[in-house]
PDB file of C-alpha atoms in Angstrom:
ATOM      1  CA  UNK A  30      30.853 -30.158 -24.727  1.00  0.00           C
ATOM      2  CA  UNK A  31      32.658 -26.736 -24.095  1.00  0.00           C
ATOM      3  CA  UNK A  32      30.681 -25.232 -27.200  1.00  0.00           C
ATOM      4  CA  UNK A  33      27.546 -26.338 -25.496  1.00  0.00           C
ATOM      5  CA  UNK A  34      28.321 -24.876 -22.077  1.00  0.00           C
ATOM      6  CA  UNK A  35      29.332 -21.550 -23.558  1.00  0.00           C
ATOM      7  CA  UNK A  36      25.945 -21.536 -25.722  1.00  0.00           C
ATOM      8  CA  UNK A  37      24.190 -22.302 -22.568  1.00  0.00           C
ATOM      9  CA  UNK A  38      25.962 -19.495 -20.602  1.00  0.00           C
ATOM     10  CA  UNK A  39      25.236 -17.094 -23.420  1.00  0.00           C
ATOM     11  CA  UNK A  40      21.622 -18.096 -23.362  1.00  0.00           C
ATOM     12  CA  UNK A  41      21.357 -17.450 -19.470  1.00  0.00           C
ATOM     13  CA  UNK A  42      23.176 -14.137 -19.940  1.00  0.00           C
ATOM     14  CA  UNK A  43      20.749 -12.994 -22.588  1.00  0.00           C
ATOM     15  CA  UNK A  44      17.658 -14.009 -20.430  1.00  0.00           C
ATOM     16  CA  UNK A  45      19.228 -12.175 -17.402  1.00  0.00           C
ATOM     17  CA  UNK A  46      19.743  -9.004 -19.647  1.00  0.00           C
ATOM     18  CA  UNK A  47      16.208  -8.992 -20.807  1.00  0.00           C
ATOM     19  CA  UNK A  48      15.015  -9.625 -17.046  1.00  0.00           C
ATOM     20  CA  UNK A  49      17.196  -6.811 -15.984  1.00  0.00           C
ATOM     21  CA  UNK A  50      16.098  -4.292 -18.672  1.00  0.00           C
ATOM     22  CA  UNK A  51      12.088  -5.374 -18.205  1.00  0.00           C
ATOM     23  CA  UNK A  52      12.459  -5.057 -14.462  1.00  0.00           C
ATOM     24  CA  UNK A  53      13.597  -1.491 -14.842  1.00  0.00           C
ATOM     25  CA  UNK A  54      10.962  -0.664 -17.087  1.00  0.00           C
ATOM     26  CA  UNK A  55       8.290  -2.388 -14.832  1.00  0.00           C
ATOM     27  CA  UNK A  56       9.673  -0.480 -11.723  1.00  0.00           C
ATOM     28  CA  UNK A  57       9.098   2.842 -13.472  1.00  0.00           C
ATOM     29  CA  UNK A  58       5.647   2.105 -14.522  1.00  0.00           C
ATOM     30  CA  UNK A  59       4.676   0.948 -11.181  1.00  0.00           C
ATOM     31  CA  UNK A  60       6.399   3.633  -9.224  1.00  0.00           C
ATOM     32  CA  UNK A  61       3.329   5.739  -8.841  1.00  0.00           C
ATOM     33  CA  UNK A  62       1.455   2.743  -7.251  1.00  0.00           C
ATOM     34  CA  UNK A  63       4.245   1.968  -5.034  1.00  0.00           C
ATOM     35  CA  UNK A  64       4.186   5.716  -3.872  1.00  0.00           C
ATOM     36  CA  UNK A  65       0.433   5.332  -3.159  1.00  0.00           C
ATOM     37  CA  UNK A  66       1.275   1.926  -1.398  1.00  0.00           C
ATOM     38  CA  UNK A  67       3.821   3.580   0.680  1.00  0.00           C
ATOM     39  CA  UNK A  68       1.597   6.423   1.876  1.00  0.00           C
ATOM     40  CA  UNK A  69      -1.410   4.142   2.529  1.00  0.00           C
ATOM     41  CA  UNK A  70       0.700   1.558   4.660  1.00  0.00           C
ATOM     42  CA  UNK A  71       2.637   4.231   6.599  1.00  0.00           C
ATOM     43  CA  UNK A  72      -0.722   5.832   7.551  1.00  0.00           C
ATOM     44  CA  UNK A  73      -1.897   2.376   8.925  1.00  0.00           C
ATOM     45  CA  UNK A  74       0.678   2.577  11.653  1.00  0.00           C
ATOM     46  CA  UNK A  75      -0.312   6.040  13.024  1.00  0.00           C
ATOM     47  CA  UNK A  76      -1.070   5.851  16.832  1.00  0.00           C
ATOM     48  CA  UNK A  77       0.493   2.514  17.618  1.00  0.00           C
ATOM     49  CA  UNK A  78       2.842   2.474  20.699  1.00  0.00           C
ATOM     50  CA  UNK A  79       6.235   2.710  19.942  1.00  0.00           C
ATOM     51  CA  UNK A  80       7.599  -0.640  21.295  1.00  0.00           C
ATOM     52  CA  UNK A  81       4.865  -2.286  18.851  1.00  0.00           C
ATOM     53  CA  UNK A  82       5.670  -0.394  15.829  1.00  0.00           C
ATOM     54  CA  UNK A  83       8.371  -2.548  14.199  1.00  0.00           C
ATOM     55  CA  UNK A  84       6.799  -5.913  15.180  1.00  0.00           C
ATOM     56  CA  UNK A  85       3.552  -4.794  13.487  1.00  0.00           C
ATOM     57  CA  UNK A  86       5.410  -3.502  10.400  1.00  0.00           C
ATOM     58  CA  UNK A  87       7.187  -6.697  10.384  1.00  0.00           C
ATOM     59  CA  UNK A  88       3.668  -8.767  10.591  1.00  0.00           C
ATOM     60  CA  UNK A  89       2.314  -6.909   7.690  1.00  0.00           C
ATOM     61  CA  UNK A  90       5.499  -7.107   5.453  1.00  0.00           C
ATOM     62  CA  UNK A  91       5.212 -10.963   5.949  1.00  0.00           C
ATOM     63  CA  UNK A  92       1.570 -10.689   4.991  1.00  0.00           C
ATOM     64  CA  UNK A  93       2.456  -8.622   1.855  1.00  0.00           C
ATOM     65  CA  UNK A  94       5.150 -11.400   1.064  1.00  0.00           C
ATOM     66  CA  UNK A  95       2.327 -13.866   1.156  1.00  0.00           C
ATOM     67  CA  UNK A  96       0.211 -11.918  -0.995  1.00  0.00           C
ATOM     68  CA  UNK A  97       2.767 -11.557  -3.665  1.00  0.00           C
ATOM     69  CA  UNK A  98       3.592 -15.436  -3.291  1.00  0.00           C
ATOM     70  CA  UNK A  99      -0.133 -15.863  -4.185  1.00  0.00           C
ATOM     71  CA  UNK A 100      -0.601 -12.902  -6.674  1.00  0.00           C
ATOM     72  CA  UNK A 101       2.489 -13.640  -9.000  1.00  0.00           C
ATOM     73  CA  UNK A 102       1.559 -17.315  -9.908  1.00  0.00           C
ATOM     74  CA  UNK A 103      -2.241 -16.231  -9.982  1.00  0.00           C
ATOM     75  CA  UNK A 104      -1.414 -13.519 -12.743  1.00  0.00           C
ATOM     76  CA  UNK A 105       0.763 -15.654 -14.503  1.00  0.00           C
ATOM     77  CA  UNK A 106      -2.003 -18.446 -14.848  1.00  0.00           C
ATOM     78  CA  UNK A 107      -4.727 -15.857 -15.473  1.00  0.00           C
ATOM     79  CA  UNK A 108      -2.631 -14.263 -18.240  1.00  0.00           C
ATOM     80  CA  UNK A 109      -2.005 -17.548 -19.803  1.00  0.00           C
ATOM     81  CA  UNK A 110      -5.603 -18.991 -19.648  1.00  0.00           C
ATOM     82  CA  UNK A 111      -8.004 -16.394 -18.917  1.00  0.00           C
ATOM     83  CA  UNK A 112      -6.688 -12.770 -19.710  1.00  0.00           C
ATOM     84  CA  UNK A 113     -10.220 -11.466 -19.839  1.00  0.00           C
ATOM     85  CA  UNK A 114     -10.620 -12.015 -16.052  1.00  0.00           C
ATOM     86  CA  UNK A 115      -7.687  -9.534 -14.926  1.00  0.00           C
ATOM     87  CA  UNK A 116      -9.984  -6.385 -15.831  1.00  0.00           C
ATOM     88  CA  UNK A 117     -12.920  -7.545 -13.624  1.00  0.00           C
ATOM     89  CA  UNK A 118     -10.659  -8.545 -10.795  1.00  0.00           C
ATOM     90  CA  UNK A 119      -8.856  -5.130 -11.073  1.00  0.00           C
ATOM     91  CA  UNK A 120     -12.304  -3.329 -10.822  1.00  0.00           C
ATOM     92  CA  UNK A 121     -13.321  -5.325  -7.809  1.00  0.00           C
ATOM     93  CA  UNK A 122      -9.985  -4.477  -6.005  1.00  0.00           C
ATOM     94  CA  UNK A 123     -10.489  -0.733  -6.995  1.00  0.00           C
ATOM     95  CA  UNK A 124     -13.969  -0.783  -5.620  1.00  0.00           C
ATOM     96  CA  UNK A 125     -12.610  -2.144  -2.455  1.00  0.00           C
ATOM     97  CA  UNK A 126      -9.966   0.383  -2.134  1.00  0.00           C
ATOM     98  CA  UNK A 127     -12.741   3.015  -2.723  1.00  0.00           C
ATOM     99  CA  UNK A 128     -14.946   1.488   0.089  1.00  0.00           C
ATOM    100  CA  UNK A 129     -11.966   1.494   2.551  1.00  0.00           C
ATOM    101  CA  UNK A 130     -11.358   5.073   2.015  1.00  0.00           C
ATOM    102  CA  UNK A 131     -14.829   5.854   2.606  1.00  0.00           C
ATOM    103  CA  UNK A 132     -14.979   3.674   5.692  1.00  0.00           C
ATOM    104  CA  UNK A 133     -11.948   5.645   6.994  1.00  0.00           C
ATOM    105  CA  UNK A 134     -13.641   8.825   6.486  1.00  0.00           C
ATOM    106  CA  UNK A 135     -16.967   7.655   8.298  1.00  0.00           C
ATOM    107  CA  UNK A 136     -15.147   6.520  11.240  1.00  0.00           C
ATOM    108  CA  UNK A 137     -12.665   9.362  11.548  1.00  0.00           C
ATOM    109  CA  UNK A 138     -12.481  10.371  15.006  1.00  0.00           C
ATOM    110  CA  UNK A 139     -14.837   7.872  16.361  1.00  0.00           C
ATOM    111  CA  UNK A 140     -12.104   5.404  17.097  1.00  0.00           C
ATOM    112  CA  UNK A 141      -8.814   5.914  19.079  1.00  0.00           C
ATOM    113  CA  UNK A 142      -5.541   4.612  17.792  1.00  0.00           C
ATOM    114  CA  UNK A 143      -4.416   1.172  19.388  1.00  0.00           C
ATOM    115  CA  UNK A 144      -1.477   3.109  21.095  1.00  0.00           C
ATOM    116  CA  UNK A 145      -3.813   5.192  23.273  1.00  0.00           C
ATOM    117  CA  UNK A 146      -5.648   2.251  24.699  1.00  0.00           C
ATOM    118  CA  UNK A 147      -4.719   2.082  28.295  1.00  0.00           C
ATOM    119  CA  UNK A 148      -4.611  -1.178  30.111  1.00  0.00           C
ATOM    120  CA  UNK A 149      -7.411   0.018  32.624  1.00  0.00           C
ATOM    121  CA  UNK A 150      -9.829   0.676  29.754  1.00  0.00           C
ATOM    122  CA  UNK A 151      -9.440  -2.599  27.813  1.00  0.00           C
ATOM    123  CA  UNK A 152      -6.409  -4.422  29.041  1.00  0.00           C
ATOM    124  CA  UNK A 153      -3.912  -6.694  26.990  1.00  0.00           C
ATOM    125  CA  UNK A 154      -6.491  -8.574  25.227  1.00  0.00           C
ATOM    126  CA  UNK A 155      -8.332  -5.775  23.512  1.00  0.00           C
ATOM    127  CA  UNK A 156      -5.108  -4.105  22.461  1.00  0.00           C
ATOM    128  CA  UNK A 157      -3.938  -7.517  20.885  1.00  0.00           C
ATOM    129  CA  UNK A 158      -7.353  -7.801  19.359  1.00  0.00           C
ATOM    130  CA  UNK A 159      -7.102  -4.258  17.816  1.00  0.00           C
ATOM    131  CA  UNK A 160      -3.600  -4.879  16.559  1.00  0.00           C
ATOM    132  CA  UNK A 161      -4.623  -7.881  14.807  1.00  0.00           C
ATOM    133  CA  UNK A 162      -7.537  -6.036  13.346  1.00  0.00           C
ATOM    134  CA  UNK A 163      -4.984  -3.243  12.156  1.00  0.00           C
ATOM    135  CA  UNK A 164      -2.701  -5.914  10.742  1.00  0.00           C
ATOM    136  CA  UNK A 165      -5.425  -7.702   8.906  1.00  0.00           C
ATOM    137  CA  UNK A 166      -6.807  -4.441   7.264  1.00  0.00           C
ATOM    138  CA  UNK A 167      -3.444  -3.387   6.232  1.00  0.00           C
ATOM    139  CA  UNK A 168      -2.835  -6.768   4.532  1.00  0.00           C
ATOM    140  CA  UNK A 169      -6.111  -6.714   2.823  1.00  0.00           C
ATOM    141  CA  UNK A 170      -5.342  -3.186   1.662  1.00  0.00           C
ATOM    142  CA  UNK A 171      -1.851  -4.432   0.517  1.00  0.00           C
ATOM    143  CA  UNK A 172      -3.297  -7.332  -1.399  1.00  0.00           C
ATOM    144  CA  UNK A 173      -5.259  -4.972  -3.771  1.00  0.00           C
ATOM    145  CA  UNK A 174      -2.311  -2.572  -4.081  1.00  0.00           C
ATOM    146  CA  UNK A 175       0.152  -5.406  -4.739  1.00  0.00           C
ATOM    147  CA  UNK A 176      -2.420  -6.808  -7.315  1.00  0.00           C
ATOM    148  CA  UNK A 177      -2.181  -3.753  -9.323  1.00  0.00           C
ATOM    149  CA  UNK A 178       1.527  -3.471  -9.193  1.00  0.00           C
ATOM    150  CA  UNK A 179       1.846  -7.079 -10.338  1.00  0.00           C
ATOM    151  CA  UNK A 180      -0.869  -6.585 -13.144  1.00  0.00           C
ATOM    152  CA  UNK A 181       1.094  -3.362 -14.282  1.00  0.00           C
ATOM    153  CA  UNK A 182       4.424  -5.235 -14.233  1.00  0.00           C
ATOM    154  CA  UNK A 183       2.935  -7.968 -16.310  1.00  0.00           C
ATOM    155  CA  UNK A 184       1.509  -5.827 -19.033  1.00  0.00           C
ATOM    156  CA  UNK A 185       5.279  -4.386 -19.320  1.00  0.00           C
ATOM    157  CA  UNK A 186       6.516  -8.112 -19.971  1.00  0.00           C
ATOM    158  CA  UNK A 187       3.321  -9.441 -21.809  1.00  0.00           C
ATOM    159  CA  UNK A 188       5.431 -10.080 -25.077  1.00  0.00           C
ATOM    160  CA  UNK A 189       8.205 -11.915 -23.150  1.00  0.00           C
ATOM    161  CA  UNK A 190       8.471 -15.565 -22.805  1.00  0.00           C
ATOM    162  CA  UNK A 191       7.119 -17.267 -19.510  1.00  0.00           C
ATOM    163  CA  UNK A 192      10.431 -17.692 -17.856  1.00  0.00           C
ATOM    164  CA  UNK A 193      11.211 -13.765 -18.392  1.00  0.00           C
ATOM    165  CA  UNK A 194       7.700 -13.043 -17.160  1.00  0.00           C
ATOM    166  CA  UNK A 195       8.131 -14.931 -13.794  1.00  0.00           C
ATOM    167  CA  UNK A 196      11.411 -13.840 -13.191  1.00  0.00           C
ATOM    168  CA  UNK A 197      10.390 -10.137 -13.738  1.00  0.00           C
ATOM    169  CA  UNK A 198       7.366 -10.378 -11.546  1.00  0.00           C
ATOM    170  CA  UNK A 199       9.422 -12.098  -8.750  1.00  0.00           C
ATOM    171  CA  UNK A 200      11.961  -9.454  -8.632  1.00  0.00           C
ATOM    172  CA  UNK A 201       9.398  -6.655  -8.701  1.00  0.00           C
ATOM    173  CA  UNK A 202       7.640  -8.232  -6.018  1.00  0.00           C
ATOM    174  CA  UNK A 203      10.531  -8.650  -3.832  1.00  0.00           C
ATOM    175  CA  UNK A 204      11.948  -5.277  -4.477  1.00  0.00           C
ATOM    176  CA  UNK A 205       8.570  -3.538  -3.826  1.00  0.00           C
ATOM    177  CA  UNK A 206       7.867  -5.464  -0.524  1.00  0.00           C
ATOM    178  CA  UNK A 207      11.436  -4.685   0.710  1.00  0.00           C
ATOM    179  CA  UNK A 208      11.399  -1.118  -0.455  1.00  0.00           C
ATOM    180  CA  UNK A 209       7.911  -0.216   0.811  1.00  0.00           C
ATOM    181  CA  UNK A 210       8.200  -1.722   4.266  1.00  0.00           C
ATOM    182  CA  UNK A 211      11.702  -0.599   4.723  1.00  0.00           C
ATOM    183  CA  UNK A 212      10.527   2.802   4.176  1.00  0.00           C
ATOM    184  CA  UNK A 213       7.383   2.410   6.349  1.00  0.00           C
ATOM    185  CA  UNK A 214       9.590   1.126   9.164  1.00  0.00           C
ATOM    186  CA  UNK A 215      11.990   4.346   8.768  1.00  0.00           C
ATOM    187  CA  UNK A 216       8.907   6.585   8.792  1.00  0.00           C
ATOM    188  CA  UNK A 217       7.345   5.166  12.000  1.00  0.00           C
ATOM    189  CA  UNK A 218      10.667   5.379  13.842  1.00  0.00           C
ATOM    190  CA  UNK A 219      11.480   8.888  12.595  1.00  0.00           C
ATOM    191  CA  UNK A 220      10.608  10.259  16.008  1.00  0.00           C
ATOM    192  CA  UNK A 221      12.958   8.026  17.986  1.00  0.00           C
ATOM    193  CA  UNK A 222      15.771   8.704  15.445  1.00  0.00           C
ATOM    194  CA  UNK A 223      14.955  12.521  16.036  1.00  0.00           C
ATOM    195  CA  UNK A 224      15.030  11.845  19.861  1.00  0.00           C
ATOM    196  CA  UNK A 225      18.423  10.103  19.701  1.00  0.00           C
ATOM    197  CA  UNK A 226      20.094  12.689  17.566  1.00  0.00           C
ATOM    198  CA  UNK A 227      18.746  15.700  19.752  1.00  0.00           C
ATOM    199  CA  UNK A 228      20.117  14.077  22.887  1.00  0.00           C
ATOM    200  CA  UNK A 229      23.710  13.788  21.537  1.00  0.00           C
ATOM    201  CA  UNK A 230      26.290  15.625  22.715  1.00  0.00           C
ATOM    202  CA  UNK A 231      27.237  18.746  20.206  1.00  0.00           C
ATOM    203  CA  UNK A 232      30.850  19.851  20.824  1.00  0.00           C
ATOM    204  CA  UNK A 233      31.455  20.371  17.116  1.00  0.00           C
ATOM    205  CA  UNK A 234      29.621  22.096  14.224  1.00  0.00           C
ATOM    206  CA  UNK A 235      28.708  18.852  12.473  1.00  0.00           C
ATOM    207  CA  UNK A 236      27.436  17.238  15.574  1.00  0.00           C
ATOM    208  CA  UNK A 237      25.353  20.512  16.228  1.00  0.00           C
ATOM    209  CA  UNK A 238      23.871  20.096  12.549  1.00  0.00           C
ATOM    210  CA  UNK A 239      22.719  16.559  13.628  1.00  0.00           C
ATOM    211  CA  UNK A 240      21.367  17.912  16.795  1.00  0.00           C
ATOM    212  CA  UNK A 241      19.279  20.557  14.884  1.00  0.00           C
ATOM    213  CA  UNK A 242      18.294  17.696  12.395  1.00  0.00           C
ATOM    214  CA  UNK A 243      17.210  15.675  15.557  1.00  0.00           C
ATOM    215  CA  UNK A 244      15.045  18.307  17.009  1.00  0.00           C
ATOM    216  CA  UNK A 245      13.344  19.028  13.537  1.00  0.00           C
ATOM    217  CA  UNK A 246      12.633  15.222  13.108  1.00  0.00           C
ATOM    218  CA  UNK A 247      11.163  15.034  16.644  1.00  0.00           C
ATOM    219  CA  UNK A 248       8.835  17.958  16.243  1.00  0.00           C
ATOM    220  CA  UNK A 249       7.768  17.174  12.683  1.00  0.00           C
ATOM    221  CA  UNK A 250       7.155  13.627  12.803  1.00  0.00           C
ATOM    222  CA  UNK A 251       3.761  13.700  14.502  1.00  0.00           C
ATOM    223  CA  UNK A 252       2.693  16.188  11.784  1.00  0.00           C
ATOM    224  CA  UNK A 253       4.212  13.687   9.021  1.00  0.00           C
ATOM    225  CA  UNK A 254       2.153  10.890  10.516  1.00  0.00           C
ATOM    226  CA  UNK A 255      -1.118  13.010  10.422  1.00  0.00           C
ATOM    227  CA  UNK A 256      -0.326  14.239   6.921  1.00  0.00           C
ATOM    228  CA  UNK A 257       0.192  10.533   5.932  1.00  0.00           C
ATOM    229  CA  UNK A 258      -3.315   9.704   7.215  1.00  0.00           C
ATOM    230  CA  UNK A 259      -4.730  12.198   4.846  1.00  0.00           C
ATOM    231  CA  UNK A 260      -2.398  11.250   1.768  1.00  0.00           C
ATOM    232  CA  UNK A 261      -3.111   7.634   2.565  1.00  0.00           C
ATOM    233  CA  UNK A 262      -6.821   8.074   2.363  1.00  0.00           C
ATOM    234  CA  UNK A 263      -6.664  10.009  -0.761  1.00  0.00           C
ATOM    235  CA  UNK A 264      -4.255   7.486  -2.134  1.00  0.00           C
ATOM    236  CA  UNK A 265      -6.954   4.921  -1.838  1.00  0.00           C
ATOM    237  CA  UNK A 266      -9.391   7.050  -3.757  1.00  0.00           C
ATOM    238  CA  UNK A 267      -6.734   7.869  -6.468  1.00  0.00           C
ATOM    239  CA  UNK A 268      -5.893   4.090  -6.977  1.00  0.00           C
ATOM    240  CA  UNK A 269      -9.449   2.952  -6.857  1.00  0.00           C
ATOM    241  CA  UNK A 270     -10.692   5.799  -8.883  1.00  0.00           C
ATOM    242  CA  UNK A 271      -7.763   5.287 -11.331  1.00  0.00           C
ATOM    243  CA  UNK A 272      -8.647   1.712 -11.985  1.00  0.00           C
ATOM    244  CA  UNK A 273     -12.054   2.738 -12.762  1.00  0.00           C
ATOM    245  CA  UNK A 274     -11.086   5.538 -14.898  1.00  0.00           C
ATOM    246  CA  UNK A 275      -8.830   3.131 -16.956  1.00  0.00           C
ATOM    247  CA  UNK A 276     -11.586   0.627 -17.627  1.00  0.00           C
ATOM    248  CA  UNK A 277     -14.209   3.352 -18.727  1.00  0.00           C
ATOM    249  CA  UNK A 278     -14.278   4.871 -22.025  1.00  0.00           C
ATOM    250  CA  UNK A 279     -13.464   8.198 -20.554  1.00  0.00           C
ATOM    251  CA  UNK A 280      -9.706   7.471 -20.312  1.00  0.00           C
ATOM    252  CA  UNK A 281      -8.691   9.007 -23.683  1.00  0.00           C
ATOM    253  CA  UNK A 282     -10.656  12.266 -22.924  1.00  0.00           C
ATOM    254  CA  UNK A 283      -8.725  12.425 -19.540  1.00  0.00           C
ATOM    255  CA  UNK A 284      -5.378  12.082 -21.209  1.00  0.00           C
ATOM    256  CA  UNK A 285      -6.316  15.004 -23.487  1.00  0.00           C
ATOM    257  CA  UNK A 286      -7.628  17.117 -20.472  1.00  0.00           C
ATOM    258  CA  UNK A 287      -4.372  16.089 -18.676  1.00  0.00           C
ATOM    259  CA  UNK A 288      -2.325  17.505 -21.516  1.00  0.00           C
ATOM    260  CA  UNK A 289      -3.573  21.049 -21.032  1.00  0.00           C
ATOM    261  CA  UNK A 290      -3.664  21.112 -17.107  1.00  0.00           C
ATOM    262  CA  UNK A 291      -0.549  19.533 -16.233  1.00  0.00           C
ATOM    263  CA  UNK A 292      -2.132  16.318 -15.143  1.00  0.00           C
ATOM    264  CA  UNK A 293      -4.106  18.117 -12.223  1.00  0.00           C
ATOM    265  CA  UNK A 294      -7.550  17.597 -13.682  1.00  0.00           C
ATOM    266  CA  UNK A 295      -7.284  13.910 -14.288  1.00  0.00           C
ATOM    267  CA  UNK A 296      -6.131  13.407 -10.978  1.00  0.00           C
ATOM    268  CA  UNK A 297      -9.054  15.230  -9.312  1.00  0.00           C
ATOM    269  CA  UNK A 298     -11.309  13.426 -11.362  1.00  0.00           C
ATOM    270  CA  UNK A 299      -9.985  10.051 -10.371  1.00  0.00           C
ATOM    271  CA  UNK A 300     -10.133  10.907  -6.675  1.00  0.00           C
ATOM    272  CA  UNK A 301     -13.760  12.302  -7.007  1.00  0.00           C
ATOM    273  CA  UNK A 302     -14.734   9.176  -8.980  1.00  0.00           C
ATOM    274  CA  UNK A 303     -13.247   7.023  -6.096  1.00  0.00           C
ATOM    275  CA  UNK A 304     -14.923   8.891  -3.545  1.00  0.00           C
ATOM    276  CA  UNK A 305     -18.297   8.637  -5.439  1.00  0.00           C
ATOM    277  CA  UNK A 306     -17.709   4.940  -6.163  1.00  0.00           C
ATOM    278  CA  UNK A 307     -16.719   4.290  -2.347  1.00  0.00           C
ATOM    279  CA  UNK A 308     -19.657   5.923  -1.072  1.00  0.00           C
ATOM    280  CA  UNK A 309     -22.024   3.746  -3.292  1.00  0.00           C
ATOM    281  CA  UNK A 310     -20.479   0.653  -2.123  1.00  0.00           C
ATOM    282  CA  UNK A 311     -20.130   1.718   1.499  1.00  0.00           C
ATOM    283  CA  UNK A 312     -23.977   2.623   1.225  1.00  0.00           C
ATOM    284  CA  UNK A 313     -24.944  -0.655  -0.342  1.00  0.00           C
ATOM    285  CA  UNK A 314     -22.837  -2.735   2.060  1.00  0.00           C
ATOM    286  CA  UNK A 315     -24.291  -0.854   5.110  1.00  0.00           C
ATOM    287  CA  UNK A 316     -27.845  -1.282   3.742  1.00  0.00           C
ATOM    288  CA  UNK A 317     -27.145  -5.161   3.162  1.00  0.00           C
ATOM    289  CA  UNK A 318     -25.540  -5.648   6.696  1.00  0.00           C
ATOM    290  CA  UNK A 319     -28.560  -3.801   8.522  1.00  0.00           C
ATOM    291  CA  UNK A 320     -31.063  -5.764   6.639  1.00  0.00           C
ATOM    292  CA  UNK A 321     -29.296  -9.087   7.706  1.00  0.00           C
ATOM    293  CA  UNK A 322     -29.002  -7.946  11.253  1.00  0.00           C
ATOM    294  CA  UNK A 323     -32.732  -7.423  11.417  1.00  0.00           C
ATOM    295  CA  UNK A 324     -33.353 -10.863   9.996  1.00  0.00           C
ATOM    296  CA  UNK A 325     -31.474 -12.488  12.808  1.00  0.00           C
ATOM    297  CA  UNK A 326     -33.643 -13.888  15.454  1.00  0.00           C
ATOM    298  CA  UNK A 327     -33.188 -11.643  18.664  1.00  0.00           C
ATOM    299  CA  UNK A 328     -31.864 -13.404  21.823  1.00  0.00           C
ATOM    300  CA  UNK A 329     -34.174 -13.484  24.852  1.00  0.00           C
TER     301      UNK A 329
END
């Protein structure tokens, strides 16, 4: 009995060691997409009223958790029964990200952020409607980015047994959700943190350093959010274009080119390809919706 128990504990320890090692490798391989995920999601919260920032971040984080609770078992099932379907699904997700990026460019400056809508112009109902739209859009974008993270992590553990695969994907999903949305919450609250530090009394040198740090945060936070708006849109083209590039026969050529240009040329090509693909999908979608609108009977 004791020998059986020790053997069981040894097996459990071996599985946990494998899980820890593979989780570390998967986290490294997905770090690039996670960085893009962070930029895209932080940009989604620009312009929101201060008192609504954390509730909206929490709502999107819950949506992200639901996304991953769907994606992890779905990825394991597809990997076991229809591995050929992973690439087409990733391509669809990449095209959607490219479309989202072009849509942002098309509507840049045409809409005001939710936080700038006054009660006199739209009232509480309009504000809540716009918040829901922002949350739903962020969750849809998160679904695509999470799918790529899960697929990359799955590729890292494809030779492992099913239990190890499932444990690694669950751990990666949990860590990425907590990490991304924890950092997003910190980023959107940087201005309030800066205000708090800048208002503290500074009788000593270390307190004066905190006071200076608060002043810097308070004055750079708006510029940081504007920068994230640009970086987040570029990240959509980069991730979407990257998915397309890795699915096309030019991938090996780009790797060779990147070795001679410190990786800058492939990044530029991925962004450009993502932009062009997004423009194509956006144009097709606009044409289809316009045609459908014309076919609808006009109300008297």
